[in-house]
Amino acid sequence: MNWNDIQKGKAMFIKVGNAEPQIIDIPSGESFRFLQQKVGGYFEVVNFTSQGKPFIAIVDEEGLIYKKEFNELASHYTNIALVGDVLIMNPSDLS
């Protein structure tokens, strides 16, 4: 995975158990509903940096409560223990 693949208007979608992330387009206008649909509920923003660049991970805010499965790949990329499906994107795309 190359961090340069996450350009403005794009996100890296990492499903639990998948070995490869997908680069997907973030639709303009209804991004809030889109983000909720991708992570499976109300979402929480997790800030992190990689190679000196700021990024955000969008996760299900109730993922731990509902005992969602550990997302090994997303946790590896962010260096934070994350559960459930995860979107990684540029902070400027969350508006």
mmCIF file of C-alpha atoms in Angstrom:
data_model
loop_
_atom_site.group_PDB
_atom_site.id
_atom_site.type_symbol
_atom_site.label_atom_id
_atom_site.label_comp_id
_atom_site.label_asym_id
_atom_site.label_seq_id
_atom_site.Cartn_x
_atom_site.Cartn_y
_atom_site.Cartn_z
ATOM 1 C CA MET A 1 0.000 0.000 0.000
ATOM 2 C CA ASN A 2 1.271 3.421 -0.927
ATOM 3 C CA TRP A 3 0.068 6.406 1.082
ATOM 4 C CA ASN A 4 0.096 8.439 -2.136
ATOM 5 C CA ASP A 5 -2.810 6.254 -3.336
ATOM 6 C CA ILE A 6 -5.057 8.107 -0.886
ATOM 7 C CA GLN A 7 -5.642 11.291 -2.853
ATOM 8 C CA LYS A 8 -8.274 13.948 -2.229
ATOM 9 C CA GLY A 9 -11.729 12.453 -2.697
ATOM 10 C CA LYS A 10 -10.493 8.877 -2.184
ATOM 11 C CA ALA A 11 -10.367 6.535 0.798
ATOM 12 C CA MET A 12 -8.742 3.233 1.582
ATOM 13 C CA PHE A 13 -11.439 0.734 2.582
ATOM 14 C CA ILE A 14 -10.185 -2.132 4.727
ATOM 15 C CA LYS A 15 -12.702 -4.897 5.423
ATOM 16 C CA VAL A 16 -12.031 -7.234 8.333
ATOM 17 C CA GLY A 17 -10.179 -10.315 7.147
ATOM 18 C CA ASN A 18 -9.213 -8.965 3.723
ATOM 19 C CA ALA A 19 -5.551 -9.140 2.763
ATOM 20 C CA GLU A 20 -5.715 -6.115 0.440
ATOM 21 C CA PRO A 21 -7.376 -2.722 0.924
ATOM 22 C CA GLN A 22 -9.537 -1.122 -1.764
ATOM 23 C CA ILE A 23 -9.108 2.475 -2.916
ATOM 24 C CA ILE A 24 -12.620 3.893 -3.310
ATOM 25 C CA ASP A 25 -14.177 7.243 -4.217
ATOM 26 C CA ILE A 26 -15.857 9.282 -1.499
ATOM 27 C CA PRO A 27 -19.136 10.609 -2.932
ATOM 28 C CA SER A 28 -19.635 14.333 -2.552
ATOM 29 C CA GLY A 29 -22.764 15.590 -0.872
ATOM 30 C CA GLU A 30 -23.835 12.518 1.115
ATOM 31 C CA SER A 31 -20.473 11.525 2.564
ATOM 32 C CA PHE A 32 -21.857 11.248 6.142
ATOM 33 C CA ARG A 33 -24.333 8.516 5.166
ATOM 34 C CA PHE A 34 -21.703 6.839 2.954
ATOM 35 C CA LEU A 35 -19.211 6.656 5.841
ATOM 36 C CA GLN A 36 -21.848 5.199 8.173
ATOM 37 C CA GLN A 37 -22.769 2.572 5.605
ATOM 38 C CA LYS A 38 -19.148 1.522 5.064
ATOM 39 C CA VAL A 39 -18.296 1.060 8.763
ATOM 40 C CA GLY A 40 -21.694 -0.312 9.746
ATOM 41 C CA GLY A 41 -23.020 2.363 12.092
ATOM 42 C CA TYR A 42 -22.338 5.720 13.654
ATOM 43 C CA PHE A 43 -18.719 6.522 13.119
ATOM 44 C CA GLU A 44 -15.820 7.821 15.148
ATOM 45 C CA VAL A 45 -12.791 9.637 13.729
ATOM 46 C CA VAL A 46 -9.352 8.386 14.815
ATOM 47 C CA ASN A 47 -6.433 10.696 13.989
ATOM 48 C CA PHE A 48 -2.997 9.295 13.181
ATOM 49 C CA THR A 49 0.117 10.135 11.194
ATOM 50 C CA SER A 50 2.132 8.036 8.785
ATOM 51 C CA GLN A 51 5.425 9.082 7.257
ATOM 52 C CA GLY A 52 4.843 12.544 8.754
ATOM 53 C CA LYS A 53 1.466 13.034 7.027
ATOM 54 C CA PRO A 54 -1.847 13.345 8.896
ATOM 55 C CA PHE A 55 -4.613 10.839 8.152
ATOM 56 C CA ILE A 56 -7.889 9.810 9.745
ATOM 57 C CA ALA A 57 -9.424 6.391 10.242
ATOM 58 C CA ILE A 58 -13.216 6.167 10.217
ATOM 59 C CA VAL A 59 -14.440 3.371 12.502
ATOM 60 C CA ASP A 60 -17.739 2.200 14.002
ATOM 61 C CA GLU A 61 -17.981 4.053 17.313
ATOM 62 C CA GLU A 62 -19.730 1.043 18.884
ATOM 63 C CA GLY A 63 -17.416 -1.561 17.375
ATOM 64 C CA LEU A 64 -16.009 -2.639 20.743
ATOM 65 C CA ILE A 65 -19.453 -2.732 22.379
ATOM 66 C CA TYR A 66 -20.749 -5.055 19.649
ATOM 67 C CA LYS A 67 -17.521 -7.067 19.760
ATOM 68 C CA LYS A 68 -16.647 -6.529 16.123
ATOM 69 C CA GLU A 69 -13.702 -8.530 14.868
ATOM 70 C CA PHE A 70 -10.147 -7.166 15.166
ATOM 71 C CA ASN A 71 -9.019 -5.565 11.894
ATOM 72 C CA GLU A 72 -5.410 -6.693 11.642
ATOM 73 C CA LEU A 73 -4.558 -4.872 8.416
ATOM 74 C CA ALA A 74 -6.065 -1.516 9.449
ATOM 75 C CA SER A 75 -4.370 -1.827 12.839
ATOM 76 C CA HIS A 76 -1.047 -2.466 11.098
ATOM 77 C CA TYR A 77 -1.411 0.631 8.889
ATOM 78 C CA THR A 78 -2.442 2.942 11.745
ATOM 79 C CA ASN A 79 -0.439 1.369 14.594
ATOM 80 C CA ILE A 80 -3.685 1.515 16.629
ATOM 81 C CA ALA A 81 -5.839 -1.485 17.598
ATOM 82 C CA LEU A 82 -9.004 -1.147 15.469
ATOM 83 C CA VAL A 83 -12.072 -3.357 15.086
ATOM 84 C CA GLY A 84 -14.597 -3.705 12.282
ATOM 85 C CA ASP A 85 -14.355 -2.340 8.763
ATOM 86 C CA VAL A 86 -12.230 0.807 8.487
ATOM 87 C CA LEU A 87 -11.863 3.710 6.074
ATOM 88 C CA ILE A 88 -8.573 5.604 5.951
ATOM 89 C CA MET A 89 -8.641 9.029 4.338
ATOM 90 C CA ASN A 90 -7.221 12.514 4.294
ATOM 91 C CA PRO A 91 -8.572 14.785 7.049
ATOM 92 C CA SER A 92 -9.501 17.425 4.460
ATOM 93 C CA ASP A 93 -12.104 15.052 2.964
ATOM 94 C CA LEU A 94 -14.161 15.072 6.154
ATOM 95 C CA SER A 95 -16.184 18.252 6.003
#
